[in-house]
PDB file of C-alpha atoms in Angstrom:
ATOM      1  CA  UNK A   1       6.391   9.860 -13.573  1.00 74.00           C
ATOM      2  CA  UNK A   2       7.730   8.677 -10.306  1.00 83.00           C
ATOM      3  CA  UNK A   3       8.987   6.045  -8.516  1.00 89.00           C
ATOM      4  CA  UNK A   4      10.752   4.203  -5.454  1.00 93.00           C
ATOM      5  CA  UNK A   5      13.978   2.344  -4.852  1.00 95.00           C
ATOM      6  CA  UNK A   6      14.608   0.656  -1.763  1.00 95.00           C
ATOM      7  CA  UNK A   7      17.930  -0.179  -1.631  1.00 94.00           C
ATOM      8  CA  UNK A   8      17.975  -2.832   0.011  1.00 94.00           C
ATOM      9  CA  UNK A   9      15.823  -5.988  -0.236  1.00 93.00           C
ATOM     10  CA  UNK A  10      16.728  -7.046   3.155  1.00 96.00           C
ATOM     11  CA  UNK A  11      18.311  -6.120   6.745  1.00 98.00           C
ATOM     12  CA  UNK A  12      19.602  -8.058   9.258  1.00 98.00           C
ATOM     13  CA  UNK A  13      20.179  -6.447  12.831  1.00 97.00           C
ATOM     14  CA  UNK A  14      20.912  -7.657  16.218  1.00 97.00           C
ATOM     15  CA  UNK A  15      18.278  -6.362  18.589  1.00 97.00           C
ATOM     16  CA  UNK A  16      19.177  -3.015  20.367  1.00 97.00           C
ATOM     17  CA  UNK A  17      21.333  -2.104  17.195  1.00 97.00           C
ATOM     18  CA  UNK A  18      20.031   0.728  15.249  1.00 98.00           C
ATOM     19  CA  UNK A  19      18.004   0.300  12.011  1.00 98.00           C
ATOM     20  CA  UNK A  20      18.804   2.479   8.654  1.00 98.00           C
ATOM     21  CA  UNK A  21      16.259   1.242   5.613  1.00 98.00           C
ATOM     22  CA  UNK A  22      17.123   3.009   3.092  1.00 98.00           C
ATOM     23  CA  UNK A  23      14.723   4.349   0.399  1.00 97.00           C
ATOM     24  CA  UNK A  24      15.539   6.597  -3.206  1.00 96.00           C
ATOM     25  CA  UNK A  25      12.246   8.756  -4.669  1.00 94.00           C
ATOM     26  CA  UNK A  26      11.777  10.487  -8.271  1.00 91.00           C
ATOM     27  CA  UNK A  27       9.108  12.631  -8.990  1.00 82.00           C
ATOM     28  CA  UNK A  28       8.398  15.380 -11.411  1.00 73.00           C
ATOM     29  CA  UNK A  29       6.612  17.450  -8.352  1.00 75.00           C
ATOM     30  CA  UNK A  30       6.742  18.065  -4.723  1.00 77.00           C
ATOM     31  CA  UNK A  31       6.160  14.915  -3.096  1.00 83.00           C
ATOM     32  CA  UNK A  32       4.794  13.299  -0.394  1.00 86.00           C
ATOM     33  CA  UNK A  33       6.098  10.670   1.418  1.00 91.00           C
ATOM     34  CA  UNK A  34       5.422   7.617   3.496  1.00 92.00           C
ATOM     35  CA  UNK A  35       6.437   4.218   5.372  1.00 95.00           C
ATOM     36  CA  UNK A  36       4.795   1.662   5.798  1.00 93.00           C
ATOM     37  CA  UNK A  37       5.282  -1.184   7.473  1.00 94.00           C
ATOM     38  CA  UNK A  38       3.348  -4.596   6.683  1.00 90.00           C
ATOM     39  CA  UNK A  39       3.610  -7.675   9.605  1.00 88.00           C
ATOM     40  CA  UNK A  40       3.256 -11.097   8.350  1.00 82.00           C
ATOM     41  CA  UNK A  41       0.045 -11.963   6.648  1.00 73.00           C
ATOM     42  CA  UNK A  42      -1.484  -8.676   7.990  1.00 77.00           C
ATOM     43  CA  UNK A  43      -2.421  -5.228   6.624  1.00 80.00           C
ATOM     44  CA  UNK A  44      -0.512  -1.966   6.124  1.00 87.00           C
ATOM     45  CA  UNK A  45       0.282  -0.011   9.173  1.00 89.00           C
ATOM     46  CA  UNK A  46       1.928   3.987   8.437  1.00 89.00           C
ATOM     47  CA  UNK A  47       4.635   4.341  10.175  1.00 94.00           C
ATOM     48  CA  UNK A  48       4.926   8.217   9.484  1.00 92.00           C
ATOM     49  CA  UNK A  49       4.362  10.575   6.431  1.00 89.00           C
ATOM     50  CA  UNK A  50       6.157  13.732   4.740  1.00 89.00           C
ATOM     51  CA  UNK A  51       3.836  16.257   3.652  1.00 80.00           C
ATOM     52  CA  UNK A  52       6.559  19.465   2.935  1.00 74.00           C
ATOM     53  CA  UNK A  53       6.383  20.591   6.380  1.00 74.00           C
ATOM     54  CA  UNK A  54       9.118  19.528   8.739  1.00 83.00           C
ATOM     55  CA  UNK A  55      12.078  17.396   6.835  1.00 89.00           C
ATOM     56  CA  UNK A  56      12.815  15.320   9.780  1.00 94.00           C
ATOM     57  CA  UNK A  57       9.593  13.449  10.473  1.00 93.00           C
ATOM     58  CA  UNK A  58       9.204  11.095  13.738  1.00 94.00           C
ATOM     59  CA  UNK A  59       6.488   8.124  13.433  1.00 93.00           C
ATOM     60  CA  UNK A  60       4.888   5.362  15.826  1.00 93.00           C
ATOM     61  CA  UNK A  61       7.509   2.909  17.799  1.00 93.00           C
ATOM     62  CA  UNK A  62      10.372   5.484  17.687  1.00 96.00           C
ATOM     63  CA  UNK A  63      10.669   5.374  13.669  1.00 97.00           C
ATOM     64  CA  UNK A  64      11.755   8.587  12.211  1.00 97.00           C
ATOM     65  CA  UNK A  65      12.729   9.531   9.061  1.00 97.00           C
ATOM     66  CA  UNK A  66      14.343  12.263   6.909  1.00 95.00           C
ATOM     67  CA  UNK A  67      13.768  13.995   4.010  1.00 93.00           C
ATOM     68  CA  UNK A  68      16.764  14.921   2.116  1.00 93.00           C
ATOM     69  CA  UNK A  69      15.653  16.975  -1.274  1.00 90.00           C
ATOM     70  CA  UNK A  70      18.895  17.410  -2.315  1.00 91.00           C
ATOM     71  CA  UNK A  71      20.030  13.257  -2.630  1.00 93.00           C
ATOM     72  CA  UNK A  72      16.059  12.543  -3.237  1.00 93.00           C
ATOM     73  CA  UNK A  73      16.060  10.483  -0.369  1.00 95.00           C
ATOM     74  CA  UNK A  74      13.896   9.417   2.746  1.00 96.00           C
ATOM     75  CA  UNK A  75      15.933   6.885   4.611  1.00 97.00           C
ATOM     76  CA  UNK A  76      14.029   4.919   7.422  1.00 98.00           C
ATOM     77  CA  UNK A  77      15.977   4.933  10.813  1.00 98.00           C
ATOM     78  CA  UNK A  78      15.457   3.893  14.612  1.00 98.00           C
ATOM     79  CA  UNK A  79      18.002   4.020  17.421  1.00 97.00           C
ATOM     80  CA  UNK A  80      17.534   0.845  18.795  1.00 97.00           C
ATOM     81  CA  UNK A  81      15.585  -2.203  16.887  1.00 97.00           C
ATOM     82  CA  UNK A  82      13.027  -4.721  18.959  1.00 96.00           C
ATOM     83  CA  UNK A  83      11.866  -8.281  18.287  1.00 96.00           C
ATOM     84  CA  UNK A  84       8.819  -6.741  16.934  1.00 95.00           C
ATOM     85  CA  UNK A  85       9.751  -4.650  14.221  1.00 96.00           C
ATOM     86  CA  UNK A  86      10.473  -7.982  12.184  1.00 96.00           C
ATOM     87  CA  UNK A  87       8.445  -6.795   9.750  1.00 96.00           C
ATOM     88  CA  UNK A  88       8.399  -6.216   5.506  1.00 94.00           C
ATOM     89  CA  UNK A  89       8.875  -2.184   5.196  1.00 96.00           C
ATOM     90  CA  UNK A  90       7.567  -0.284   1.953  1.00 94.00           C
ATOM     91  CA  UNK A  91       8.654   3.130   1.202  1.00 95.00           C
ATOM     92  CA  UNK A  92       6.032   5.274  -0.715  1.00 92.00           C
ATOM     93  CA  UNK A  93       5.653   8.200  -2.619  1.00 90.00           C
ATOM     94  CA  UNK A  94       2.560  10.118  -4.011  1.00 83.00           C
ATOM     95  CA  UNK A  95       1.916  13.790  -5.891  1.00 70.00           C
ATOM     96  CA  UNK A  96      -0.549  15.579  -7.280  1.00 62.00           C
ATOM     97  CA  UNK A  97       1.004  15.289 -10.697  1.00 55.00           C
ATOM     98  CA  UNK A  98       0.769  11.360 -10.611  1.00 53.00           C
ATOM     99  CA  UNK A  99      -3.131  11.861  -9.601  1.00 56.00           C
ATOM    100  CA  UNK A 100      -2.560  11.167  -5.738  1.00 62.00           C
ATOM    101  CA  UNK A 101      -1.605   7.571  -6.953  1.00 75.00           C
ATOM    102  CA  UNK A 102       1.170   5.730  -4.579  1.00 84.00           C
ATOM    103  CA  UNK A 103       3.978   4.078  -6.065  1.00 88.00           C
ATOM    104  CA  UNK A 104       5.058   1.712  -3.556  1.00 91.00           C
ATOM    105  CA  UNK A 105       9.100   1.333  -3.473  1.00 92.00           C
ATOM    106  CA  UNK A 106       9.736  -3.130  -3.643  1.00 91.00           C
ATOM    107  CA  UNK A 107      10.199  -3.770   0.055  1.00 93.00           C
ATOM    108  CA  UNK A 108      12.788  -4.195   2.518  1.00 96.00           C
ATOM    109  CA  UNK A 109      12.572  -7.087   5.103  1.00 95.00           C
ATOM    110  CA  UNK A 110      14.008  -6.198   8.445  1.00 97.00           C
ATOM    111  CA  UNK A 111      15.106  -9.209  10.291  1.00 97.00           C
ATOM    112  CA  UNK A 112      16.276  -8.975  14.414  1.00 97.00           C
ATOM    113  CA  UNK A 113      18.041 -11.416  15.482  1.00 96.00           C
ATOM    114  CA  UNK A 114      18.342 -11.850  19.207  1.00 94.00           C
TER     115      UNK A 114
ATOM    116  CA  UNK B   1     -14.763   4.011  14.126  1.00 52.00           C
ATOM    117  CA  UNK B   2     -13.609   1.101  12.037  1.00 67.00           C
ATOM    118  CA  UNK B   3     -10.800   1.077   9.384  1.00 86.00           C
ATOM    119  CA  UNK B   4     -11.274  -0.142   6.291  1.00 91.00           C
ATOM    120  CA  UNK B   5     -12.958  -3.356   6.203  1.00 93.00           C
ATOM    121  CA  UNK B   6     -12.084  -6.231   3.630  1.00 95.00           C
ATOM    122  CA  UNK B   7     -13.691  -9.545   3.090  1.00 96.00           C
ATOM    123  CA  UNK B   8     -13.101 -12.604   2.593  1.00 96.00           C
ATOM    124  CA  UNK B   9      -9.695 -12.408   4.070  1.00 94.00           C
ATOM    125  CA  UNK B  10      -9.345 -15.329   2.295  1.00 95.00           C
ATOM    126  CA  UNK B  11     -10.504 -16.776  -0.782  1.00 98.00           C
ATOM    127  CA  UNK B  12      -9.769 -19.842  -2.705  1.00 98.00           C
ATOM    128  CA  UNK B  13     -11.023 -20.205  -6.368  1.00 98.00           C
ATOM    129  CA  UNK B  14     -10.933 -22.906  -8.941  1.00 97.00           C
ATOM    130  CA  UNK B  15      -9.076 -21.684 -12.514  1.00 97.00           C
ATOM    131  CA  UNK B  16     -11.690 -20.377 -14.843  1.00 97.00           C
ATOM    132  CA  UNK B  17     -14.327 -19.229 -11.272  1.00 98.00           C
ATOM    133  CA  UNK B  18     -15.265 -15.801 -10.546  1.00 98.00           C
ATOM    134  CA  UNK B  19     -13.520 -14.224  -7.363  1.00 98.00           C
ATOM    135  CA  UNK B  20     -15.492 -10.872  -6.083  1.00 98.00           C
ATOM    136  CA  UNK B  21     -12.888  -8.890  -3.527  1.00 98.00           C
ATOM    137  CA  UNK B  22     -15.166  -6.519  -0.957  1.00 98.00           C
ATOM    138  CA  UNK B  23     -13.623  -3.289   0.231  1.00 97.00           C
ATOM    139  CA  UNK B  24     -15.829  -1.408   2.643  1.00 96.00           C
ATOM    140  CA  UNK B  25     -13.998   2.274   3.097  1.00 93.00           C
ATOM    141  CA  UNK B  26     -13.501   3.930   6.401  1.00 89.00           C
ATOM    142  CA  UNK B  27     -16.608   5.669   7.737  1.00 86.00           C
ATOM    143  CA  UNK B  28     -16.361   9.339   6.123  1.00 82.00           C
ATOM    144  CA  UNK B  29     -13.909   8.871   3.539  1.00 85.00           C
ATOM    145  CA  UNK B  30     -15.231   8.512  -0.140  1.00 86.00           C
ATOM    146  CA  UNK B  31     -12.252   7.498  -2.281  1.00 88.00           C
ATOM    147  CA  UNK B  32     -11.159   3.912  -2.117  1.00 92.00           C
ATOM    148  CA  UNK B  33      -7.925   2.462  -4.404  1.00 92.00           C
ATOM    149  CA  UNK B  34      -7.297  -1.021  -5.200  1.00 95.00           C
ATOM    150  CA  UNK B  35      -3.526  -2.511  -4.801  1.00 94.00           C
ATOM    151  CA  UNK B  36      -2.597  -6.051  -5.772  1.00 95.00           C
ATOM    152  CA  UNK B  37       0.918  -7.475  -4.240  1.00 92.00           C
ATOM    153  CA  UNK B  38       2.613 -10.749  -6.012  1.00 88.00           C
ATOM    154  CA  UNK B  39       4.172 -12.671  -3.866  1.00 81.00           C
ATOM    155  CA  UNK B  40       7.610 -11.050  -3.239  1.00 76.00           C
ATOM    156  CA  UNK B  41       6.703  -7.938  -4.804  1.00 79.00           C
ATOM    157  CA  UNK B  42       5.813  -4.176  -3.448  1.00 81.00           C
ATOM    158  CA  UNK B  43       1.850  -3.419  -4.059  1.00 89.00           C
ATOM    159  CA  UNK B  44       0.601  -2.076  -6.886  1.00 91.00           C
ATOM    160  CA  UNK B  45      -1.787   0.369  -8.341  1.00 90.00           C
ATOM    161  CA  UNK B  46      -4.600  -0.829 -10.043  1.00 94.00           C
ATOM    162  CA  UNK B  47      -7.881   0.984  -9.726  1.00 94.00           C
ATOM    163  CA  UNK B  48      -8.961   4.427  -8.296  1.00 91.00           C
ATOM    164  CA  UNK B  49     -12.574   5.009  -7.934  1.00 92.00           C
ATOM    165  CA  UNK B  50     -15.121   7.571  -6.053  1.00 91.00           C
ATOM    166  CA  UNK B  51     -18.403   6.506  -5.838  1.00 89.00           C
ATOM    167  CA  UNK B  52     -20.338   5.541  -8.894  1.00 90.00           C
ATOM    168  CA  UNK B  53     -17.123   7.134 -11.002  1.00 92.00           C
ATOM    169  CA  UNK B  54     -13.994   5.365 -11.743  1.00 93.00           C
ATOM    170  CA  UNK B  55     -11.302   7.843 -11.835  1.00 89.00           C
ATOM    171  CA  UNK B  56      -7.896   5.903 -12.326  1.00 89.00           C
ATOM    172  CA  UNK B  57      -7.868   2.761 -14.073  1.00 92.00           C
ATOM    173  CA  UNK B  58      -4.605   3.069 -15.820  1.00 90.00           C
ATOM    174  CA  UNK B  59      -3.341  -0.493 -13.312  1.00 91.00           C
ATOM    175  CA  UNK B  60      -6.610  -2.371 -13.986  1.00 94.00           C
ATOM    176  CA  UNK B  61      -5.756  -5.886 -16.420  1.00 94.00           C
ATOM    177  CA  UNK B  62      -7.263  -5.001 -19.884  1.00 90.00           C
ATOM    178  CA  UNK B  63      -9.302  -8.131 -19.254  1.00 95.00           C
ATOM    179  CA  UNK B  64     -11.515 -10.158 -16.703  1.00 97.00           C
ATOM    180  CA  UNK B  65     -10.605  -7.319 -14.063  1.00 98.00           C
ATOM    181  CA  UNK B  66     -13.334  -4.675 -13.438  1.00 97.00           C
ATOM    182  CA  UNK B  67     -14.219  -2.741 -10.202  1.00 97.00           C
ATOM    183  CA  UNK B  68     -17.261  -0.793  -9.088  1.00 96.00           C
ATOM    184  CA  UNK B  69     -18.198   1.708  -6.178  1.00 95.00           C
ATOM    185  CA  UNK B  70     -21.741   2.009  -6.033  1.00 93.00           C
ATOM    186  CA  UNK B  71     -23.801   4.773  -4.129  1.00 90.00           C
ATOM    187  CA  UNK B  72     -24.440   2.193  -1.506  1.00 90.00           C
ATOM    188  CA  UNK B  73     -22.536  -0.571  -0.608  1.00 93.00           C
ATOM    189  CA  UNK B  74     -18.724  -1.551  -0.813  1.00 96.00           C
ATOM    190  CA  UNK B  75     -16.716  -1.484  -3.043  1.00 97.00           C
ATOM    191  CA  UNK B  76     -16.455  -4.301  -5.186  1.00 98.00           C
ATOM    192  CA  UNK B  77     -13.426  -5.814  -7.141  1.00 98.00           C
ATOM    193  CA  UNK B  78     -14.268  -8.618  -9.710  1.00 98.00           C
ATOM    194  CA  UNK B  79     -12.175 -11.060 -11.642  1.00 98.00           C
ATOM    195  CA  UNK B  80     -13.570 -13.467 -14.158  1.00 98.00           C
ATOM    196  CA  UNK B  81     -12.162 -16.852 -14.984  1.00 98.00           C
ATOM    197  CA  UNK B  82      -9.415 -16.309 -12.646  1.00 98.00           C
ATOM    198  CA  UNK B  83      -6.140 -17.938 -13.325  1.00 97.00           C
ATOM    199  CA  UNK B  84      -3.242 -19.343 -11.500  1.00 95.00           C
ATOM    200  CA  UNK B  85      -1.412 -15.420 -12.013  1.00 94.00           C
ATOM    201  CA  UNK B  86      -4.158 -13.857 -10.504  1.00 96.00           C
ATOM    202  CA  UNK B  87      -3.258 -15.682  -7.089  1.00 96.00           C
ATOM    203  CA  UNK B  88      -1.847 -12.088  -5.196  1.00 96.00           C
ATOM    204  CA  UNK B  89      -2.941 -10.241  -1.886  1.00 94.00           C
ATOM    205  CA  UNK B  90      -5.296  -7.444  -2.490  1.00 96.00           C
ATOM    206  CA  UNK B  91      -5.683  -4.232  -0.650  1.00 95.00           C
ATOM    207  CA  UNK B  92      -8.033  -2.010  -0.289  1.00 94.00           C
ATOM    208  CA  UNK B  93      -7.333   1.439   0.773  1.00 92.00           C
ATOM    209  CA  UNK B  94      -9.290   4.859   1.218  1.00 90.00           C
ATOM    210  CA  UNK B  95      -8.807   8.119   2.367  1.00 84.00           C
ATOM    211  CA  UNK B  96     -11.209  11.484   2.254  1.00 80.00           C
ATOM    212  CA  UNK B  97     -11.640  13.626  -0.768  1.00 72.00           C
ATOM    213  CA  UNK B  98      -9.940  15.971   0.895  1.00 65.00           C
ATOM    214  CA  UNK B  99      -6.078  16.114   1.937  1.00 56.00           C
ATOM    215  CA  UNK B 100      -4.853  12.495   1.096  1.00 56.00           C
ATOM    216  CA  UNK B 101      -1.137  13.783   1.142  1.00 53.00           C
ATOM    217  CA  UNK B 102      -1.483  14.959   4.607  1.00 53.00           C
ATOM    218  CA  UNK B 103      -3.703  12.349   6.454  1.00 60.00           C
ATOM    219  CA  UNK B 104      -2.127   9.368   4.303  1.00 66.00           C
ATOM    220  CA  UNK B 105      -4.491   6.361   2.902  1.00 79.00           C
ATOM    221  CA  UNK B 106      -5.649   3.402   5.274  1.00 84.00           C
ATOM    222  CA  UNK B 107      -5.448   0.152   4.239  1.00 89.00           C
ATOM    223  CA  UNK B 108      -7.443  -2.529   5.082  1.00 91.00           C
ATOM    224  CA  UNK B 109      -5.895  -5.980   5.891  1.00 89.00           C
ATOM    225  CA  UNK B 110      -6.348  -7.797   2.190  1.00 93.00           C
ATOM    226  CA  UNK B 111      -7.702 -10.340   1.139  1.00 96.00           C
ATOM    227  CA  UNK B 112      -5.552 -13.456  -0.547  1.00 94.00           C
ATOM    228  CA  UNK B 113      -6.736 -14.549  -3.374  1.00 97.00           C
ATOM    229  CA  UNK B 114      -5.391 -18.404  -4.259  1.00 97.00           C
ATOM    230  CA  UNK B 115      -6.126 -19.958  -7.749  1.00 97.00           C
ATOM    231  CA  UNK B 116      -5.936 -23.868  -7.574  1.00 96.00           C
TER     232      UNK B 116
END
C-alpha cells in the first residue's frame, strides 16, 4: 500500500519569503514522485516529478524539491514566493507495485499575502 | 497538440438524472484514469482503463458508477440517478503505455458535477 501526508493543510507567506510545503510518502517499492499544483477552479498543472534519478529535482516557476529516502520525505520549497503561486498544492506518489495508480497526499493551500 | 480534453466543464443534474463525464486523452497516449475530488478533499482514484479493457476499478462506487473506453471515441464516465454526494470535480488524466513514472500523467481541467 501507499500513501501521502501533507503536513500541513495550509501556508501563509508574505510575498518574497520562501515557501517549504511539506509532504510524508509510504510505499512498499521504489517510488515515484510528484507536485502538483491546482489554481482555482482550474486543472492540474506538474510542477516537477522524481523518477530515482537525481534526489534534488527543480520544476517550473523556480519550485524544487527533494527527495529524502531516509525520512520518506519530498518537501516542496521555493526561495522566494509570488502573488501567483496562491494556489492548492497536492503531493503525489505512484509505483509499480500499486499498479501505476497515484495516491494524491490531501492538499496544502499556499496563501501570499502582500 | 492538445492536452487532455474534458467536457462539459460544467454540468448541473437533477437528483435521480444521468450525468455522462467525457474525457478525450492526449493525442498518442492510450491509458486514461478517472479521479473524483470532494470538495476540500485531495483527488481520488477511481477507474483505470485502456481502450476497450478496464484495468483498475478497485475506486469505482459498487453502484450507478461505470466507465468505458471504446476503440473510438472518448472516454466516457457515467453515473446513474445521481445524488446530492455525487456533486465532486472530476478529472480525467492520461499518459502513454509506456513510462508513466517518468513523463508523469496530464490532467485535463475537470468537469464539476453539481446535484440539485
Amino acid at each position: 500500500a501507499q500513501s501521502v501526508t501533507q503536513l500541513d493543510s495550509h501556508v501563509s507567506v508574505s510575498e518574497g519569503t520562501p515557501v517549504l510545503l511539506r509532504c510524508n510518502y509510504s510505499s512498499s517499492y521504489s517510488p515515484s514522485l510528484f507536485w502538483y499544483v491546482q489554481h482555482p477552479n482550474k486543472g492540474l498543472q506538474l510542477l516537477l516529478k522524481y523518477t530515482s534519478a537525481a534526489t534534488l529535482v527543480k520544476g517550473i516557476n523556480g519550485f524544487e524539491a527533494e527527495f529524502k529516502k531516509s525520512e520518506t520525505s519530498f518537501h516542496l520549497t521555493k526561495p522566494s514566493a509570488h502573488m501567483s503561486d496562491a494556489a492548492e498544492y497536492f503531493c503525489v506518489v505512484s509505483s509499480n507495485n500499486a499498479g501505476n495508480m497515484l495516491t494524491f497526499g490531501g492538499g496544502t493551500r499556499l496563501m501570499v499575502k502582500p | 497538440n492538445a492536452g487532455v480534453m474534458q467536457n462539459p466543464r460544467h454540468l448541473v443534474r437533477r437528483r435521480g438524472q444521468e450525468a455522462r463525464l467525457r474525457c478525450s486523452p492526449m493525442k498518442g497516449h492510450s491509458h486514461v484514469y478517472w479521479y473524483r475530488q470532494l470538495p476540500e478533499e485531495g483527488l481520488k482514484f477511481m477507474v483505470y482503463l485502456q481502450k476497450e479493457n478496464i484495468i483498475d476499478e478497485s475506486g469505482m462506487p459498487k453502484e450507478r458508477f461505470s466507465a468505458e473506453f471504446p476503440k473510438e471515441g472518448p472516454s466516457i464516465l457515467r453515473i446513474q440517478q445521481v445524488v446530492r454526494g455525487d456533486s465532486a470535480a472530476y478529472f480525467c488524466a492520461s499518459s502513454p503505455p509506456w513510462g508513466r513514472e517518468l513523463l508523469g500523467y496530464t490532467f485535463g481541467s475537470g468537469t464539476r458535477l453539481t446535484v440539485v
